[in-house]
XYZ file of C-alpha atoms in Angstrom:
370
model
C -62.943 -328.112 -15.133
C -62.644 -328.314 -18.967
C -66.148 -328.015 -21.251
C -65.334 -327.206 -24.561
C -67.630 -325.452 -27.056
C -68.497 -328.908 -28.818
C -66.955 -332.126 -28.568
C -67.227 -333.643 -32.448
C -65.543 -336.888 -31.157
C -68.325 -337.321 -28.044
C -71.254 -336.410 -30.789
C -69.758 -338.768 -33.214
C -69.083 -341.599 -30.614
C -73.104 -341.117 -29.220
C -73.752 -343.181 -32.494
C -70.158 -344.513 -32.786
C -71.252 -348.126 -33.799
C -73.855 -347.151 -36.147
C -71.725 -345.116 -37.861
C -68.563 -347.147 -38.092
C -70.722 -349.957 -39.296
C -72.325 -347.598 -42.032
C -68.695 -346.691 -43.122
C -67.653 -350.012 -43.437
C -70.357 -351.191 -45.452
C -69.443 -348.624 -47.765
C -65.579 -349.130 -48.128
C -66.388 -352.924 -48.435
C -69.106 -352.131 -51.089
C -66.658 -350.334 -53.217
C -68.876 -347.774 -54.505
C -68.293 -344.728 -53.214
C -70.429 -341.690 -55.519
C -73.851 -341.325 -56.636
C -74.896 -344.587 -55.062
C -77.171 -346.045 -53.037
C -75.991 -344.167 -49.591
C -76.928 -341.049 -51.450
C -80.221 -342.167 -52.938
C -81.181 -343.368 -49.772
C -79.971 -339.966 -47.712
C -81.848 -337.965 -50.431
C -85.386 -340.016 -49.504
C -85.216 -340.065 -46.171
C -83.833 -336.466 -45.741
C -86.700 -335.077 -48.205
C -89.056 -336.757 -46.204
C -87.623 -335.503 -43.236
C -87.957 -332.050 -44.198
C -91.412 -332.487 -45.934
C -90.322 -331.610 -49.684
C -90.708 -333.914 -53.016
C -87.056 -333.241 -54.191
C -83.508 -333.220 -51.933
C -80.016 -333.250 -53.611
C -76.965 -333.698 -52.376
C -74.004 -331.734 -52.767
C -70.403 -330.907 -51.745
C -70.989 -328.302 -48.677
C -74.028 -325.496 -47.642
C -72.424 -322.790 -49.481
C -72.793 -324.918 -52.812
C -76.364 -325.628 -51.855
C -76.796 -321.950 -52.203
C -74.851 -320.877 -55.298
C -76.726 -323.789 -56.781
C -79.801 -322.552 -55.913
C -79.247 -319.012 -57.351
C -77.288 -320.232 -60.387
C -80.334 -322.763 -61.538
C -82.745 -319.806 -61.018
C -80.577 -317.845 -63.540
C -80.138 -320.756 -66.047
C -84.144 -320.990 -65.580
C -84.489 -317.474 -67.167
C -85.851 -316.472 -63.409
C -83.685 -314.119 -62.564
C -80.656 -312.593 -64.738
C -77.290 -311.405 -63.426
C -77.423 -307.344 -61.722
C -80.891 -308.795 -60.169
C -81.485 -308.295 -56.266
C -81.814 -310.279 -53.423
C -82.974 -309.016 -50.192
C -80.725 -310.561 -47.407
C -80.070 -309.880 -43.730
C -77.253 -308.330 -42.852
C -76.843 -310.363 -39.925
C -75.493 -313.865 -41.269
C -72.594 -315.822 -41.914
C -71.304 -314.626 -45.028
C -71.764 -317.763 -46.841
C -75.393 -316.333 -47.776
C -73.701 -313.690 -49.173
C -71.298 -315.174 -51.266
C -73.658 -316.963 -52.915
C -75.530 -314.323 -54.260
C -72.429 -312.372 -55.370
C -71.113 -315.361 -57.039
C -74.075 -315.467 -59.186
C -73.712 -311.821 -60.264
C -76.850 -310.837 -58.603
C -77.282 -307.863 -55.989
C -77.297 -308.381 -52.233
C -79.514 -306.077 -50.813
C -78.888 -305.936 -46.951
C -81.622 -305.329 -44.431
C -81.567 -305.169 -40.702
C -82.432 -307.619 -38.033
C -84.150 -306.890 -34.887
C -81.923 -306.909 -31.855
C -84.409 -308.640 -29.828
C -84.609 -311.809 -32.723
C -81.108 -311.398 -34.362
C -83.170 -312.172 -37.452
C -83.996 -310.234 -40.388
C -86.719 -307.616 -39.592
C -89.561 -307.957 -41.543
C -90.477 -304.545 -41.194
C -87.873 -303.275 -43.217
C -88.294 -305.284 -46.218
C -90.600 -303.838 -48.045
C -89.114 -300.649 -48.501
C -85.847 -302.542 -49.541
C -87.327 -304.233 -52.851
C -87.849 -302.706 -56.061
C -88.236 -303.467 -59.482
C -84.830 -305.397 -59.720
C -85.795 -307.892 -56.708
C -86.199 -311.125 -57.485
C -86.009 -313.138 -54.105
C -85.927 -312.776 -50.358
C -83.394 -314.703 -48.793
C -83.912 -315.956 -45.063
C -81.206 -316.950 -42.784
C -82.360 -319.469 -39.809
C -79.535 -317.817 -38.071
C -78.440 -319.945 -34.517
C -81.092 -322.360 -35.242
C -83.985 -319.549 -34.996
C -86.781 -319.829 -37.063
C -86.508 -316.597 -39.488
C -89.448 -316.998 -41.638
C -92.640 -315.052 -40.743
C -96.005 -314.618 -42.540
C -95.209 -310.918 -43.296
C -92.312 -312.464 -45.368
C -94.279 -314.704 -46.940
C -96.928 -312.348 -47.763
C -94.612 -309.897 -49.608
C -93.315 -312.868 -51.626
C -96.542 -313.135 -52.690
C -97.419 -309.625 -53.386
C -94.661 -309.007 -55.360
C -94.238 -312.497 -57.167
C -90.448 -312.860 -55.041
C -88.783 -316.588 -54.727
C -88.275 -317.551 -51.335
C -85.201 -318.801 -50.490
C -83.828 -320.397 -47.198
C -80.521 -320.865 -45.763
C -81.255 -323.635 -43.189
C -77.856 -324.421 -42.717
C -78.235 -323.969 -38.479
C -81.749 -325.048 -38.584
C -82.132 -328.894 -38.806
C -85.200 -329.654 -37.244
C -86.941 -326.237 -36.426
C -90.238 -325.407 -37.693
C -92.542 -322.763 -38.379
C -95.837 -322.227 -36.201
C -97.698 -324.017 -38.858
C -96.061 -327.291 -38.459
C -93.655 -326.862 -41.723
C -90.021 -327.821 -41.080
C -87.485 -325.268 -42.091
C -86.516 -325.818 -45.635
C -89.588 -326.910 -46.926
C -91.375 -323.443 -46.285
C -90.041 -321.603 -49.140
C -89.401 -321.980 -52.881
C -86.164 -323.819 -52.324
C -83.338 -324.365 -49.413
C -79.198 -324.831 -48.858
C -78.296 -326.583 -46.371
C -75.165 -327.169 -44.499
C -73.862 -330.877 -42.850
C -70.537 -329.591 -41.552
C -69.645 -331.387 -38.660
C -70.450 -329.049 -35.930
C -74.069 -328.595 -37.212
C -77.183 -330.350 -35.652
C -77.175 -332.918 -38.377
C -73.635 -333.452 -39.228
C -71.224 -335.280 -41.446
C -67.634 -336.076 -40.755
C -66.626 -333.827 -43.259
C -68.420 -331.505 -45.396
C -71.926 -331.979 -47.239
C -74.549 -329.855 -48.245
C -77.961 -330.381 -49.793
C -80.909 -328.563 -51.496
C -84.849 -329.151 -50.976
C -87.079 -328.039 -52.778
C -90.705 -329.008 -54.494
C -89.471 -327.413 -57.589
C -89.072 -330.425 -60.460
C -87.103 -328.281 -62.826
C -85.248 -326.754 -59.590
C -83.864 -329.868 -58.513
C -83.190 -331.094 -62.113
C -81.127 -328.134 -62.696
C -79.193 -328.280 -59.704
C -78.412 -331.962 -59.840
C -77.149 -331.267 -63.706
C -75.223 -327.949 -62.287
C -73.357 -330.080 -59.271
C -72.326 -332.840 -61.538
C -70.480 -330.795 -64.005
C -73.626 -329.460 -65.479
C -74.089 -333.098 -67.347
C -77.518 -334.776 -66.703
C -76.582 -337.284 -69.354
C -73.012 -338.626 -69.216
C -70.542 -337.035 -71.396
C -73.440 -334.756 -72.398
C -73.226 -331.227 -70.634
C -76.018 -329.048 -70.709
C -74.485 -326.233 -68.532
C -70.879 -325.221 -67.328
C -71.056 -326.692 -64.189
C -68.864 -328.116 -61.321
C -67.971 -330.860 -59.493
C -70.374 -330.850 -56.327
C -71.475 -334.174 -54.709
C -72.080 -335.333 -51.767
C -69.904 -338.610 -51.188
C -71.109 -341.973 -49.915
C -69.550 -342.175 -46.778
C -70.740 -339.136 -45.892
C -73.957 -339.852 -46.845
C -74.321 -343.162 -44.954
C -73.106 -341.547 -41.869
C -75.765 -338.565 -42.021
C -78.340 -341.659 -42.812
C -77.365 -342.595 -39.019
C -77.725 -339.673 -37.363
C -80.685 -337.943 -38.919
C -82.554 -341.221 -36.949
C -81.512 -339.147 -33.946
C -81.733 -335.455 -34.764
C -85.185 -335.080 -32.898
C -83.825 -336.573 -29.688
C -80.623 -334.664 -30.263
C -82.385 -331.428 -30.771
C -84.433 -331.997 -27.535
C -81.385 -332.422 -25.421
C -80.587 -329.301 -27.033
C -83.559 -327.578 -26.124
C -83.144 -328.444 -22.436
C -79.914 -326.962 -22.252
C -81.496 -323.714 -23.648
C -83.931 -323.623 -21.074
C -81.848 -324.057 -18.294
C -79.760 -321.110 -19.548
C -83.072 -318.748 -20.075
C -84.443 -319.604 -16.516
C -80.642 -319.158 -14.724
C -78.658 -316.047 -16.356
C -79.157 -313.406 -14.235
C -76.163 -311.231 -15.053
C -77.471 -307.755 -15.843
C -74.623 -307.335 -18.224
C -75.771 -310.487 -20.108
C -79.053 -310.320 -22.525
C -80.711 -313.138 -24.310
C -83.001 -312.835 -27.678
C -86.347 -313.662 -27.398
C -87.351 -317.258 -26.206
C -89.434 -318.768 -28.618
C -91.445 -321.660 -28.797
C -89.768 -324.845 -28.775
C -90.505 -325.950 -31.901
C -89.349 -322.791 -33.688
C -85.613 -323.306 -32.464
C -83.224 -326.094 -33.453
C -80.736 -324.446 -31.018
C -77.555 -324.957 -33.212
C -75.910 -322.205 -30.662
C -76.965 -320.529 -27.591
C -75.868 -316.454 -28.285
C -75.530 -314.024 -25.779
C -75.181 -310.676 -25.511
C -73.064 -309.172 -23.478
C -73.464 -305.341 -22.878
C -70.904 -302.322 -21.957
C -68.136 -303.561 -23.929
C -67.319 -306.532 -21.928
C -68.211 -309.354 -24.400
C -64.328 -310.198 -25.157
C -64.141 -309.933 -21.338
C -66.721 -312.880 -20.487
C -65.143 -314.782 -23.524
C -61.915 -314.634 -21.623
C -62.993 -315.126 -18.425
C -64.799 -318.316 -19.061
C -62.160 -319.348 -21.323
C -59.722 -319.185 -18.144
C -62.329 -321.358 -16.145
C -62.283 -324.201 -18.870
C -65.099 -323.077 -20.649
C -65.138 -322.968 -24.624
C -67.089 -319.947 -26.066
C -67.190 -318.487 -29.478
C -67.997 -315.280 -31.062
C -70.592 -315.733 -34.044
C -69.708 -313.171 -35.835
C -67.513 -310.831 -34.475
C -66.827 -308.915 -38.077
C -70.088 -308.001 -39.797
C -70.283 -309.211 -43.606
C -70.346 -305.431 -44.661
C -67.293 -304.799 -42.793
C -65.155 -307.688 -44.021
C -62.074 -306.417 -46.912
C -63.917 -308.887 -49.693
C -66.813 -306.128 -49.658
C -64.777 -303.457 -49.359
C -67.244 -301.141 -51.078
C -69.888 -301.715 -48.172
C -67.324 -300.832 -45.657
C -68.580 -297.390 -44.849
C -72.298 -298.530 -44.470
C -73.359 -297.840 -41.234
C -76.281 -300.605 -39.883
C -75.975 -300.138 -36.023
C -77.804 -302.931 -35.072
C -76.159 -305.397 -37.018
C -72.571 -304.105 -35.719
C -73.888 -304.223 -31.933
C -74.941 -308.060 -32.497
C -71.236 -308.373 -33.941
C -69.807 -306.708 -30.918
C -71.917 -308.261 -28.510
C -72.679 -311.782 -29.425
C -70.820 -314.679 -27.753
C -71.828 -318.304 -27.467
C -72.266 -320.535 -25.155
C -71.962 -324.257 -25.250
C -74.800 -326.575 -26.527
C -75.139 -329.664 -28.227
C -76.312 -333.221 -27.381
C -73.563 -334.192 -25.460
C -72.977 -331.584 -23.218
C -74.176 -332.645 -19.156
C -76.478 -330.574 -17.198
C -73.713 -330.248 -14.531
C -71.799 -328.825 -17.000
C -74.584 -326.284 -17.742
C -75.099 -325.646 -14.092
C -71.328 -324.707 -13.922
C -71.358 -322.594 -17.127
C -74.437 -320.609 -15.362
C -72.531 -319.964 -12.334
C -69.543 -318.710 -13.591
C -71.757 -316.507 -16.468
C -73.398 -315.014 -13.393
C -70.376 -314.481 -11.333
C -68.703 -311.960 -14.089
C -68.572 -308.598 -13.418
């Protein structure tokens, strides 16, 4: 038995003929940057998300960097201002904040949701706070109405990191990526909506922000050879845009299979060493990952056991951001819930190509582990 964590070859093969046709169209067309494929994808993705604007860029980290940089250029923020961010996140969210000379204020998650604890946010707000960054980690909706109320009360920008939650929604039907003032998206190959390389986008309803982001990602230029900002080259290429246009058509269908897999895990995993975050209503989880928590210091043991039996698993993320060397000034911080998640989290295979027979085999192995 060999069950990979995620086979990108199989994922691509699901829509392989259309993807190959799209790539050939771009190659034979002879226009490889900032052309009709980008224009088409930006229109289609903004419609899917529910925003007026979508700006393609090189990757998900850049998408977040450009949002905060744009707010600096627009005078909404200044260097040294604070951004509240979940302590339990992939480090890219925090890198985008510090890259812009802003100060991340780390707030613990809830252990039963793995997402930022909205009851702790208000105590972290100071006169220097200018934004709350929510991360829809693992594909789970992290936004709450309480967070929205705090943004209105304190006049804060709400920035969404939607890198892992393509197709996730809020209870009112809004798609994540359209809930805040701006959102960064990643199209890394392993994501629910993945390119065949790096890619990213910013979505927003703010025309000034969209125009500023587009310029920043194009060397700082809004007109050829005229540079308003000191920008960078961070553009989504035509081939990736064409591939994403194909895969976007099947995103809802592919996410539906992920949900079927997740429900089987929830209903049939019964090992007392294993717990799972609260089951959310289907629309609130895109199931990019399926995280479980393994108690008693047994996470690595379960990982090795499953690997020996042919099942690929991944630990997301075994070293919390505040324990990383690049943020050594935070290394002495005590964030016990974040650290507990880092010690116990293990992601089981989930994706559009895994079969239910494979899922059943994984469950049987997980339940037999002692």
